[in-house]
PDB file of C-alpha atoms in Angstrom:
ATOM      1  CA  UNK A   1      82.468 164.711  70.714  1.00 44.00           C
ATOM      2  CA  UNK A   2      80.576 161.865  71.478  1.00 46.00           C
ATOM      3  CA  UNK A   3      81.619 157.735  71.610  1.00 48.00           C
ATOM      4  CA  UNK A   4      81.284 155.796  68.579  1.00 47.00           C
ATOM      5  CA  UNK A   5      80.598 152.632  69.027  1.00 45.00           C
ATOM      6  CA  UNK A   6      81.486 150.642  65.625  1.00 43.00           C
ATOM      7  CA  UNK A   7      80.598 146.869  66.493  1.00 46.00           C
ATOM      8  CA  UNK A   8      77.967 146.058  68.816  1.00 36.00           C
ATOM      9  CA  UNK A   9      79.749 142.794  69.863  1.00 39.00           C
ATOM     10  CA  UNK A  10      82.452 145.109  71.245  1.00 45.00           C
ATOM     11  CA  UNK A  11      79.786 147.420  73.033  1.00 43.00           C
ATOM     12  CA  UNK A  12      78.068 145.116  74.650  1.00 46.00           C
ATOM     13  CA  UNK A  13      81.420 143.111  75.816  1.00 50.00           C
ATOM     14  CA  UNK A  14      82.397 143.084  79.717  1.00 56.00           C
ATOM     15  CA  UNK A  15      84.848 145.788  80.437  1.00 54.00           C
ATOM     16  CA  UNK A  16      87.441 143.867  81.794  1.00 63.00           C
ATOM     17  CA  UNK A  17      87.591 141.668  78.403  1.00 89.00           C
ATOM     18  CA  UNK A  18      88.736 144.758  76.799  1.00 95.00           C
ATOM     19  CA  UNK A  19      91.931 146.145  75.480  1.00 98.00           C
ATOM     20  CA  UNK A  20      92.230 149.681  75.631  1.00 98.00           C
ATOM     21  CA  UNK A  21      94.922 151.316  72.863  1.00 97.00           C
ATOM     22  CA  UNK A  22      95.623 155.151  73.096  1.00 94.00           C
ATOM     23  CA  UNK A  23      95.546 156.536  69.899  1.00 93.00           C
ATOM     24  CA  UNK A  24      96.946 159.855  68.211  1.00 89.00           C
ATOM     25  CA  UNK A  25      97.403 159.899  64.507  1.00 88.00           C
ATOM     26  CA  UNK A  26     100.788 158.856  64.935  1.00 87.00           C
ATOM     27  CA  UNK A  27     102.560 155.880  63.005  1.00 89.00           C
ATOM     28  CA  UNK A  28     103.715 154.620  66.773  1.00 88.00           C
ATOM     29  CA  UNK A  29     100.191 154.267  68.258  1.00 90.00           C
ATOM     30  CA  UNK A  30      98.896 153.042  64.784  1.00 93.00           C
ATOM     31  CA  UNK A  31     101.571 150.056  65.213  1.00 92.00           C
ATOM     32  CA  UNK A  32     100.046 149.867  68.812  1.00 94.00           C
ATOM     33  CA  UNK A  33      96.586 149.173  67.410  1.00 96.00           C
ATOM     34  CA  UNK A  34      98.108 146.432  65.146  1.00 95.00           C
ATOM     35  CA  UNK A  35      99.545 144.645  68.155  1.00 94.00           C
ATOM     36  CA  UNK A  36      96.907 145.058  70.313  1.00 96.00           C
ATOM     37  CA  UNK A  37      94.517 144.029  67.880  1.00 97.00           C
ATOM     38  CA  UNK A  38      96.970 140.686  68.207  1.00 95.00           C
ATOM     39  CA  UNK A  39      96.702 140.268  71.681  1.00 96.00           C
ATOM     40  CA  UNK A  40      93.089 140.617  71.689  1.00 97.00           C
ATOM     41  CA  UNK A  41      93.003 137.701  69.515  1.00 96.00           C
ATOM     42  CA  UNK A  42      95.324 135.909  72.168  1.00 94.00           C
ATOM     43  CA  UNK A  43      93.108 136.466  74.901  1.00 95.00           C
ATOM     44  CA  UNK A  44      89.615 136.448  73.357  1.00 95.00           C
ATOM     45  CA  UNK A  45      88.660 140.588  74.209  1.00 97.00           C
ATOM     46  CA  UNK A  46      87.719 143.517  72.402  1.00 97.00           C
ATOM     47  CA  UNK A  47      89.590 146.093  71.248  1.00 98.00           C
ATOM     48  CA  UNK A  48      88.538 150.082  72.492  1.00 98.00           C
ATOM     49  CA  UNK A  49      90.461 153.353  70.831  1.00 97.00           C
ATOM     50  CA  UNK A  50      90.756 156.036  72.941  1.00 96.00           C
ATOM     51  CA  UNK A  51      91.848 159.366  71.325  1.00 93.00           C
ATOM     52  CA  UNK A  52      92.372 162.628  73.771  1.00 87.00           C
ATOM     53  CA  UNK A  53      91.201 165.587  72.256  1.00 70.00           C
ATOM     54  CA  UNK A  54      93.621 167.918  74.060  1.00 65.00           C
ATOM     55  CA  UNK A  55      96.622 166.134  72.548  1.00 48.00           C
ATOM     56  CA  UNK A  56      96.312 168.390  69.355  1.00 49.00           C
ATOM     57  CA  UNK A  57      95.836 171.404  71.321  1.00 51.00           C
ATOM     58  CA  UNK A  58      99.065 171.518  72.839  1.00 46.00           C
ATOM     59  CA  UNK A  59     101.191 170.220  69.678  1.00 44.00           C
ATOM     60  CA  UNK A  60      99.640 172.998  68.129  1.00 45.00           C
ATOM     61  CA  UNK A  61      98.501 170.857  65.218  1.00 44.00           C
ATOM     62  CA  UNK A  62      95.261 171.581  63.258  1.00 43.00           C
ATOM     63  CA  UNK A  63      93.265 171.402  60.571  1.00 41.00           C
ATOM     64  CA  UNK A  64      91.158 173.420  58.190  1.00 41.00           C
ATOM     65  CA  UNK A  65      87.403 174.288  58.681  1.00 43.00           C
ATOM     66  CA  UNK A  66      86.186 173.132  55.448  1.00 45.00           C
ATOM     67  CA  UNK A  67      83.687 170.958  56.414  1.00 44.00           C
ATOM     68  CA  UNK A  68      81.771 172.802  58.872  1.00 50.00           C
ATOM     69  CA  UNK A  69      82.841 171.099  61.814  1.00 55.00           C
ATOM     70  CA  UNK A  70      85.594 172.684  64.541  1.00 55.00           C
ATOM     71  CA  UNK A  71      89.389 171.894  62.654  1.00 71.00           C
ATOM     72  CA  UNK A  72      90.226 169.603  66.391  1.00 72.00           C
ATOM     73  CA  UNK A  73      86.932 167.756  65.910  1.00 72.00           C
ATOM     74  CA  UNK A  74      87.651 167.025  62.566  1.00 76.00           C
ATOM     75  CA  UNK A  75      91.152 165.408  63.043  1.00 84.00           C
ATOM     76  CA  UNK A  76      89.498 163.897  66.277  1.00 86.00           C
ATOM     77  CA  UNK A  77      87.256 161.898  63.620  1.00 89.00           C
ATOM     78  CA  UNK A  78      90.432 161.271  61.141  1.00 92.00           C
ATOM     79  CA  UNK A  79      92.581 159.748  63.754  1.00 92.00           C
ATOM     80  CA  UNK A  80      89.871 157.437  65.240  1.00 94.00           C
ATOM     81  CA  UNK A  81      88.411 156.143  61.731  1.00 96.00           C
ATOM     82  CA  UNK A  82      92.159 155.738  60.259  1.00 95.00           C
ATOM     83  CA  UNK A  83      92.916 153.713  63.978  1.00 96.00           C
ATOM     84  CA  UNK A  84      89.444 151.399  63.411  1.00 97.00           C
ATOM     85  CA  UNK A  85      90.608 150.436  59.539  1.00 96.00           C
ATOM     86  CA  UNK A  86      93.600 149.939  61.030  1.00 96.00           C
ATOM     87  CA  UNK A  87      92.765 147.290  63.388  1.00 97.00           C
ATOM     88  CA  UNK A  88      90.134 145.988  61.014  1.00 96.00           C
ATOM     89  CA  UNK A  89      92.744 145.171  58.391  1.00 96.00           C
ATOM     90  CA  UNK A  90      94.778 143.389  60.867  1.00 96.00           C
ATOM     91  CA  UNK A  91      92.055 141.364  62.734  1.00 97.00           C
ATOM     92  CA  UNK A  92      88.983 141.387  60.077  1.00 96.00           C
ATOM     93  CA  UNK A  93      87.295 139.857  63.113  1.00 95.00           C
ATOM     94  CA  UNK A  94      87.686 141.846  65.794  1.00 96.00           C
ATOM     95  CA  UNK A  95      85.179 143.217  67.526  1.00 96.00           C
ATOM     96  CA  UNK A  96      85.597 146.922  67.675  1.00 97.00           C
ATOM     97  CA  UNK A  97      84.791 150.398  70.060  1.00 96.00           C
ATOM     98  CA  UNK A  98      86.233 153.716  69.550  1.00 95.00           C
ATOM     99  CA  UNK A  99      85.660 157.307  71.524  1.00 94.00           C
ATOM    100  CA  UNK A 100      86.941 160.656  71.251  1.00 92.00           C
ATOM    101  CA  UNK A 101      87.300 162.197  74.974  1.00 91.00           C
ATOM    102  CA  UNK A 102      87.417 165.953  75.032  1.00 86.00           C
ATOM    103  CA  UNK A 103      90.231 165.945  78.249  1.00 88.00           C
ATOM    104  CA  UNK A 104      93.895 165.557  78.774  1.00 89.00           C
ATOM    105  CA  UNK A 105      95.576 162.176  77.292  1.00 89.00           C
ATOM    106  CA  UNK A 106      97.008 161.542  80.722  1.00 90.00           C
ATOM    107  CA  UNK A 107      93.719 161.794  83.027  1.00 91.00           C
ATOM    108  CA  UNK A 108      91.778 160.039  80.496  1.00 94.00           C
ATOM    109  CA  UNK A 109      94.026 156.899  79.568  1.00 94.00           C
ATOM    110  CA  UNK A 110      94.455 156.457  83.802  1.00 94.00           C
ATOM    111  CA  UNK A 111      91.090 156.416  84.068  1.00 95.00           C
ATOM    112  CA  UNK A 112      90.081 154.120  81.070  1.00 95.00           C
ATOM    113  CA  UNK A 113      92.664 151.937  82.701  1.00 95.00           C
ATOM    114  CA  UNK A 114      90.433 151.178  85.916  1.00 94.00           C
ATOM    115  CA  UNK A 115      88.192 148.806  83.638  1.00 93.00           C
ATOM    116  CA  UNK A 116      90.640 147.417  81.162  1.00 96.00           C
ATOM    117  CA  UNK A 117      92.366 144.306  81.097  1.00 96.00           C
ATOM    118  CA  UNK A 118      94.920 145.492  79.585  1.00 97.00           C
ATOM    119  CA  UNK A 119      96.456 149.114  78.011  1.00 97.00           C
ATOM    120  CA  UNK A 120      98.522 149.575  74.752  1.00 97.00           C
ATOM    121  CA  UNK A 121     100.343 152.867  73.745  1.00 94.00           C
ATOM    122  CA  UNK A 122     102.544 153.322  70.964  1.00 90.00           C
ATOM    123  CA  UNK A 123     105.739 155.779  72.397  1.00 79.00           C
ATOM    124  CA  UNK A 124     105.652 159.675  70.601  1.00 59.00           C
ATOM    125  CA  UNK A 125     109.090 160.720  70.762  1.00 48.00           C
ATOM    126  CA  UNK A 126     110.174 164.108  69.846  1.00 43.00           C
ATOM    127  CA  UNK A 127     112.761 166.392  68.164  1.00 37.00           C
ATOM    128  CA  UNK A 128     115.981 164.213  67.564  1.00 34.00           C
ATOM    129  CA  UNK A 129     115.474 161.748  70.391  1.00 36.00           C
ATOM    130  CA  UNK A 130     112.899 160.221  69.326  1.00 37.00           C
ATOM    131  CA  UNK A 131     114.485 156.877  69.579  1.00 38.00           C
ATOM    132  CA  UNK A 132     115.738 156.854  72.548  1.00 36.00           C
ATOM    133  CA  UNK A 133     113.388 158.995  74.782  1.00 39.00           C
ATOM    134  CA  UNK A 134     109.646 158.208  75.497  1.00 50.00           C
ATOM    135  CA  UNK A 135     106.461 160.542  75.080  1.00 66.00           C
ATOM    136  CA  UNK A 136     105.534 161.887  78.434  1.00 77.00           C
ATOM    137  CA  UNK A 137     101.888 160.395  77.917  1.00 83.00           C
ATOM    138  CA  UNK A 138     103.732 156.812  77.995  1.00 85.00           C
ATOM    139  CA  UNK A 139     105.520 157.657  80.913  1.00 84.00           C
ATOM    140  CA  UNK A 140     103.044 159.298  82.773  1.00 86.00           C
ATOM    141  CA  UNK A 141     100.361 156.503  82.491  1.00 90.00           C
ATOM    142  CA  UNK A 142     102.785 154.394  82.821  1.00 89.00           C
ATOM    143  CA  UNK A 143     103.367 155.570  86.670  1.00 87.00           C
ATOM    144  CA  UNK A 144      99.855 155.318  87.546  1.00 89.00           C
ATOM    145  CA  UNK A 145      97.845 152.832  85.356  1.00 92.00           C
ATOM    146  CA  UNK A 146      95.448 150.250  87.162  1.00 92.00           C
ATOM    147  CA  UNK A 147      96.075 148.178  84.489  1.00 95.00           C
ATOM    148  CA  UNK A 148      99.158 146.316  82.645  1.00 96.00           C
ATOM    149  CA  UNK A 149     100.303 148.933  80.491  1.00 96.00           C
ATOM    150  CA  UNK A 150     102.680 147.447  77.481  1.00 96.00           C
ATOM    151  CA  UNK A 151     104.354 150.198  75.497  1.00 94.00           C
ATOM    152  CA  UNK A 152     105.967 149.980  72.374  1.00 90.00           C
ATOM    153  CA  UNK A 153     109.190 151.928  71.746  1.00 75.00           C
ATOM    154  CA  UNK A 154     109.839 153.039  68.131  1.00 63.00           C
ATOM    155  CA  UNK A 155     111.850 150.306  66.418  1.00 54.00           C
ATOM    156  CA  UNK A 156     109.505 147.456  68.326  1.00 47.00           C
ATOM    157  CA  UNK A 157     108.393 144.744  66.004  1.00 47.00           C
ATOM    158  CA  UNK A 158     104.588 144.740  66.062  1.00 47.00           C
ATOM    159  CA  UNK A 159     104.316 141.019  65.485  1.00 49.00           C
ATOM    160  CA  UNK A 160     102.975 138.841  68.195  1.00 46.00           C
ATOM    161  CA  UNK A 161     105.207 135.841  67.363  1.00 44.00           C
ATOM    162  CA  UNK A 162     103.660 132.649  69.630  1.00 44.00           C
ATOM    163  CA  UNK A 163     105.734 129.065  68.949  1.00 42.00           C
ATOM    164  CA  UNK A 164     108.509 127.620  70.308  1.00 44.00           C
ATOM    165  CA  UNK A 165     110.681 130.572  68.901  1.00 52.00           C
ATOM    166  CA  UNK A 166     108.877 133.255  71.182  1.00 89.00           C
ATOM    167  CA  UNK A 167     110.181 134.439  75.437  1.00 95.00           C
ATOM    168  CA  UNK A 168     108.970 136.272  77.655  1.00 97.00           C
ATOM    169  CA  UNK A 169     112.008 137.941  79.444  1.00 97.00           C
ATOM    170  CA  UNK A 170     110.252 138.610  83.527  1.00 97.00           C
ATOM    171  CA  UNK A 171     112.337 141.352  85.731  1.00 96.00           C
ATOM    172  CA  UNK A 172     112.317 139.365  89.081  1.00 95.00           C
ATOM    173  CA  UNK A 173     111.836 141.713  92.248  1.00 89.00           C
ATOM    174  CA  UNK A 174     112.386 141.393  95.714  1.00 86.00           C
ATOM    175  CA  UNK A 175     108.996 139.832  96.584  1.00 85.00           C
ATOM    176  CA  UNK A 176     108.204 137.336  93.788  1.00 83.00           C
ATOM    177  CA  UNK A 177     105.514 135.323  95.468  1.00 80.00           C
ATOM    178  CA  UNK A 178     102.586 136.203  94.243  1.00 79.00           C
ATOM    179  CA  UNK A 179     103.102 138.718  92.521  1.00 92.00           C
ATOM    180  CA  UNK A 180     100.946 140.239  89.801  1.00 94.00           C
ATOM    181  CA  UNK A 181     103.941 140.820  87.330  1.00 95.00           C
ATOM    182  CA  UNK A 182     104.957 137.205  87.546  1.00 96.00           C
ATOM    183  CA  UNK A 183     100.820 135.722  86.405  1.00 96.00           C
ATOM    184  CA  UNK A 184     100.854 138.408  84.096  1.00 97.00           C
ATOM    185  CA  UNK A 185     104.348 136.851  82.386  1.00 97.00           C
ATOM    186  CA  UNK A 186     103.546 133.716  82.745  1.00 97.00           C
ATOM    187  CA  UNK A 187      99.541 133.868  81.242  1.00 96.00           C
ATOM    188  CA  UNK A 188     101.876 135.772  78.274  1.00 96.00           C
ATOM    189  CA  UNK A 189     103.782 133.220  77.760  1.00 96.00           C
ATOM    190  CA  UNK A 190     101.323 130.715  78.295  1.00 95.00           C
ATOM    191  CA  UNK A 191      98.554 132.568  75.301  1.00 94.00           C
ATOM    192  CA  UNK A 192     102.079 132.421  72.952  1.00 93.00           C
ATOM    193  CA  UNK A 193     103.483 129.114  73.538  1.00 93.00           C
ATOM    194  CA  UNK A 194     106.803 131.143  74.621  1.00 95.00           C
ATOM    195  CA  UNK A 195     109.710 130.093  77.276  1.00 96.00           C
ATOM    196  CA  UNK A 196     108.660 132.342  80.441  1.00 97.00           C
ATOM    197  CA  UNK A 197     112.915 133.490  81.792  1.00 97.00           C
ATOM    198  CA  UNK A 198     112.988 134.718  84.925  1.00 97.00           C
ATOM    199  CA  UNK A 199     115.945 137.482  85.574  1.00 97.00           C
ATOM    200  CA  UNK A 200     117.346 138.572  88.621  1.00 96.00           C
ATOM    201  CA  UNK A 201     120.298 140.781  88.865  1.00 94.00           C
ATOM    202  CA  UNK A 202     122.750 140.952  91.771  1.00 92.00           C
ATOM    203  CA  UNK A 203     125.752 142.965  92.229  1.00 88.00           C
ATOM    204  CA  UNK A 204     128.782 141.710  94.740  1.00 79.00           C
ATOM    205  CA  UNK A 205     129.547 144.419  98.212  1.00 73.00           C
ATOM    206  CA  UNK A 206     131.739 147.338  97.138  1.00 66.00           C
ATOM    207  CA  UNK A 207     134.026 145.765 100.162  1.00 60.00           C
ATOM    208  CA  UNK A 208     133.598 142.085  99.400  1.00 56.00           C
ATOM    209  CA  UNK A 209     136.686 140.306  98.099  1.00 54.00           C
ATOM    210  CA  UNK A 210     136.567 138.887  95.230  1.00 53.00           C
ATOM    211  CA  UNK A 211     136.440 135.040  95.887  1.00 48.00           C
ATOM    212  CA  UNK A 212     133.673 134.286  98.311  1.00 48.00           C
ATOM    213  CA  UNK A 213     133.072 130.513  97.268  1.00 49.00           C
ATOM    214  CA  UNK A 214     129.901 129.063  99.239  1.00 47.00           C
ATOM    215  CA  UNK A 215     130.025 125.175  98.218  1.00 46.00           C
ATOM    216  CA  UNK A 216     132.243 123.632  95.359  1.00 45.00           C
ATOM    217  CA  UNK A 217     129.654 123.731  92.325  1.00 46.00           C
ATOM    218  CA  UNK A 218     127.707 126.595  93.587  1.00 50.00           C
ATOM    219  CA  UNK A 219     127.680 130.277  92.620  1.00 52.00           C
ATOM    220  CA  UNK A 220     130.585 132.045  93.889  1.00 55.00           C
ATOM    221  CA  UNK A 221     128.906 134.985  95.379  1.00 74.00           C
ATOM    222  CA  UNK A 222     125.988 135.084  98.382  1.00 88.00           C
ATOM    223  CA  UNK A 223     124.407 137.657  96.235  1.00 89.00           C
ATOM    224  CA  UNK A 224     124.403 135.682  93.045  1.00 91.00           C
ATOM    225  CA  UNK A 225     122.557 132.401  95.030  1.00 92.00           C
ATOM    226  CA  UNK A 226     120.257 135.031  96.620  1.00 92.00           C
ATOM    227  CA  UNK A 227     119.462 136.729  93.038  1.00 93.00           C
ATOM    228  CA  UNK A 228     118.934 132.754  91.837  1.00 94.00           C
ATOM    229  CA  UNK A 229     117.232 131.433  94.487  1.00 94.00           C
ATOM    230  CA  UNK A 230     114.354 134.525  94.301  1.00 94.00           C
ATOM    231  CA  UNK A 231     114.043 133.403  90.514  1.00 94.00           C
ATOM    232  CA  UNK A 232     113.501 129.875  91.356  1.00 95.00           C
ATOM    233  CA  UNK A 233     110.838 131.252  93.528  1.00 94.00           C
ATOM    234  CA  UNK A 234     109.327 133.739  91.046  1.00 94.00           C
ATOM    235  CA  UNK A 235     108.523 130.705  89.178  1.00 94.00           C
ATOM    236  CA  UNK A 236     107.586 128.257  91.440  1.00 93.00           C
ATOM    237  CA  UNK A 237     103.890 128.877  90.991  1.00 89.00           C
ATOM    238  CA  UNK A 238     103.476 129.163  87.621  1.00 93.00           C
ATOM    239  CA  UNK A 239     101.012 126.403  85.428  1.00 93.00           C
ATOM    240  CA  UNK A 240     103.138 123.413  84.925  1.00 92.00           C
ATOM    241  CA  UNK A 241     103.456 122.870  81.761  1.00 92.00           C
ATOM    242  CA  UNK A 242     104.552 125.734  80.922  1.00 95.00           C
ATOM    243  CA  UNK A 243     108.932 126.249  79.147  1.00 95.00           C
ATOM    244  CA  UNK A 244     110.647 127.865  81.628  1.00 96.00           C
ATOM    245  CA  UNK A 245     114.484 129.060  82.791  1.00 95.00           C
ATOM    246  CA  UNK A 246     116.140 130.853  85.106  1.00 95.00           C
ATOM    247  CA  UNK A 247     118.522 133.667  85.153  1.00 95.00           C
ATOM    248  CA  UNK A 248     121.240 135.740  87.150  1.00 95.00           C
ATOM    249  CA  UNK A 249     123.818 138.709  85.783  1.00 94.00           C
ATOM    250  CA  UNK A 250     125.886 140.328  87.657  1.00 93.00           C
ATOM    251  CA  UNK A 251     125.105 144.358  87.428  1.00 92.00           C
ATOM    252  CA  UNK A 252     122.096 146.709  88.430  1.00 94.00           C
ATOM    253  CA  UNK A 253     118.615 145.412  86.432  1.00 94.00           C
ATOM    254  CA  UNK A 254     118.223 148.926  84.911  1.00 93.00           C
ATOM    255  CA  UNK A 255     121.165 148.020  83.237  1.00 94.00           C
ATOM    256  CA  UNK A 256     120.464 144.245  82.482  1.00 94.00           C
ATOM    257  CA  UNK A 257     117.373 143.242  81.646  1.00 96.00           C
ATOM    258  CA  UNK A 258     117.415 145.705  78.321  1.00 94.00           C
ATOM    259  CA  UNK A 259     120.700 143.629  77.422  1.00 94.00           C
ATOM    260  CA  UNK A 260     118.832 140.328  77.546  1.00 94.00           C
ATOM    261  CA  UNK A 261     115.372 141.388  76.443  1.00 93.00           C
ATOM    262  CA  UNK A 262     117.244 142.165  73.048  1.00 88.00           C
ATOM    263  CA  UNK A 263     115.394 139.347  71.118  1.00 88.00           C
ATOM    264  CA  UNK A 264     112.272 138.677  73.533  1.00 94.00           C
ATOM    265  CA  UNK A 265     108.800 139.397  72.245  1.00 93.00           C
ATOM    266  CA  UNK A 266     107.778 140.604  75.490  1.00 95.00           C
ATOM    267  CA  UNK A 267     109.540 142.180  78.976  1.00 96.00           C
ATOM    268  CA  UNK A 268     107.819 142.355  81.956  1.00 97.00           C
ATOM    269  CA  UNK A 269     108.486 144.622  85.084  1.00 96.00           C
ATOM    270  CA  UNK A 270     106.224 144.838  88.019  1.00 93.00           C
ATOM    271  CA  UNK A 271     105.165 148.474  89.507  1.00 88.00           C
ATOM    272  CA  UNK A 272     104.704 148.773  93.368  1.00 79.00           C
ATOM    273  CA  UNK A 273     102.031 151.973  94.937  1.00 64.00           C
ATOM    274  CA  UNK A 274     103.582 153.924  97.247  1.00 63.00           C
ATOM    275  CA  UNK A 275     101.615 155.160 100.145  1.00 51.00           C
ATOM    276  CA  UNK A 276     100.863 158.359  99.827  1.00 51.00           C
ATOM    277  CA  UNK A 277     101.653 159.094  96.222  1.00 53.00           C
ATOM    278  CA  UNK A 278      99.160 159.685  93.830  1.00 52.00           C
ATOM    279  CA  UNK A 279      98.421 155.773  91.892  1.00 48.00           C
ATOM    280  CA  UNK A 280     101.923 154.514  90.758  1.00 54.00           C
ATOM    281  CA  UNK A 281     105.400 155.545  90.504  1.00 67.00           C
ATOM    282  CA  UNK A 282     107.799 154.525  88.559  1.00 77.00           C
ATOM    283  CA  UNK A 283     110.918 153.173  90.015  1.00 82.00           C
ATOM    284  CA  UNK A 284     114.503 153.609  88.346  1.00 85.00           C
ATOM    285  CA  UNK A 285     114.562 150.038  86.605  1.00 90.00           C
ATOM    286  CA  UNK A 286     110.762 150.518  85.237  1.00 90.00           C
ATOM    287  CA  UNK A 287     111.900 153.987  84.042  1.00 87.00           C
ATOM    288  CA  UNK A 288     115.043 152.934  82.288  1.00 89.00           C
ATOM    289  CA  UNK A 289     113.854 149.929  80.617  1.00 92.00           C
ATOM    290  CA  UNK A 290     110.842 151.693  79.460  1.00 90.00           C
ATOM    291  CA  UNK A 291     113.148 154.252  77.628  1.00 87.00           C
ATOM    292  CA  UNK A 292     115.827 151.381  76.555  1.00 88.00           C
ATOM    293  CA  UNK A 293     114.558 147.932  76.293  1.00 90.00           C
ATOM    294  CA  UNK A 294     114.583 147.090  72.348  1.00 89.00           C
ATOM    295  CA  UNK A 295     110.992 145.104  72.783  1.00 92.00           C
ATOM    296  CA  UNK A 296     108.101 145.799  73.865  1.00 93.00           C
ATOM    297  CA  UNK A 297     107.646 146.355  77.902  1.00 95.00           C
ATOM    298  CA  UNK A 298     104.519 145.918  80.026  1.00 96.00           C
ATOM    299  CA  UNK A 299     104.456 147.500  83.624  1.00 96.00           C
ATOM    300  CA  UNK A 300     102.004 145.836  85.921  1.00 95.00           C
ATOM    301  CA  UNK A 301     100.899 147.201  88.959  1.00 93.00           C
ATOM    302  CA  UNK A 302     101.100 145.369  92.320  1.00 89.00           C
ATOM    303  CA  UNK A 303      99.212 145.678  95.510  1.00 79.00           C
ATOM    304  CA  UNK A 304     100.802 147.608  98.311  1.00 69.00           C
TER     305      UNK A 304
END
């Protein structure tokens, strides 16, 4: 199965001015293509399907011989030319790549990641879960991507909707400077014309009492002006110019930022390497709000 390159604008684009989209057939990572076929627009890149043979294999679908070719090869062929049409419909414009990789889904999206700008993959649930659990492709790549990854749960709204309507919601971690998940919210926000809101969660001591007052006007908790000050921080570096607010709720982030990403168009969570772990892994707030947040979520890797 060899690549197919259908528009030589895309093919002879730089690699990391393209937007990789996983594809399998599937209505999810069709609605994937439409949005990343968006955000290309956005930020001026191509658009590259990747479909992994071995997908099929182990879902145990195929299809009939009829036409001389291998039944996998065949759907291999559907799935891609049904994903390009697809995009083509959305963004008649678009310049356009597609190839059919004869490995697993995992290996082959981690590695296409290495030279994207950005990855897109529609979630697969199964059995009567689907909408709350994610495919283990999603999860997977999402744990070791080199890339932003944004996944779309089933439910998402494929629209990219920039104007003064749109936010980006932006999980705040412990080391905001500089860190990759905060440009990556922020250039988001910038390409939609959307409010950038910082969140940090906090949670009070088990043992503290429950009146700690620091100065009259002032949170009431040294946790909660701790959670606000990193926020203020996470955004201190971002282009000026550029709609911005800060936030603080009380309770663990896993919990919280699903609760106020509820209307957001995008949520952002950053992804720290651990030494001595193969690429990424995810951490309990990535994990949950990839399986819960009701929009969109991109994980973006940061530097040890």
């Amino acid at each position: 199965m060899n690549a197919s390159d259908t528009d030589t604008r895309a093919a002879g684009s730089p690699a990391h001015l393209r937007i990789v989209v996983g594809v399998d057939g599937s209505e999810p990572s069709l609605r994937a293509v439409e949005w990343a076929a968006d955000e290309a627009v956005l930020r001026g890149a191509t658009l590259r399907l990747v479909y992994a043979s071995l997908w099929e294999r182990y879902e145990g679908a195929a299809l009939t011989g009829e036409l001389g070719k291998p039944s996998e090869e065949v759907m291999a062929e559907d799935i891609v030319e049904t994903a390009e049409r697809r995009a083509r419909r959305r963004r008649p414009d678009l310049g356009v790549t597609s190839e059919i990789l004869p490995e697993e889904a995992e290996y082959a999206l981690i590695r296409e990641s290495r030279s994207a700008l950005l990855m897109v993959l529609g979630c697969r649930g199964r059995s009567g879960v689907t909408e709350a659990l994610l495919g283990s492709v999603s999860v997977t790549v999402a744990g070791h991507a080199h890339c932003p990854l944004i996944v779309l749960r089933c439910g998402n709204d494929n629209q990219v909707r920039p104007g003064p309507a749109g936010r980006i919601v932006l999980g705040v971690g412990e080391k905001p400077a500089d860190s990759a998940a905060v440009r990556f919210a922020a250039e988001e926000a910038s390409l939609r014309g959307a409010v950038l809101e910082a969140v940090r969660a906090w949670r009070r001591p088990l043992h503290e009492p429950r009146a700690h007052p620091l100065i009259v006007g002032q949170p009431a908790h040294l946790q909660e002006a701790e959670a606000a000050e990193l926020a203020e921080e996470a955004l201190a570096t971002v282009p000026e110019g550029l709609r911005v607010r800060c936030r603080t709720i009380e309770g663990f982030a896993r919990d919280a930022l699903p609760a106020v990403s509820r209307d957001a168009d995008l949520l952002v969570v950053g992804a720290r390497r651990r030494q001595g772990h193969f690429g990424l892994q995810l951490g309990r707030v990535a994990h949950k709000v990839l399986h819960h947040a009701p929009c969109p979520v991109a994980v973006v890797p940061e530097p040890a």
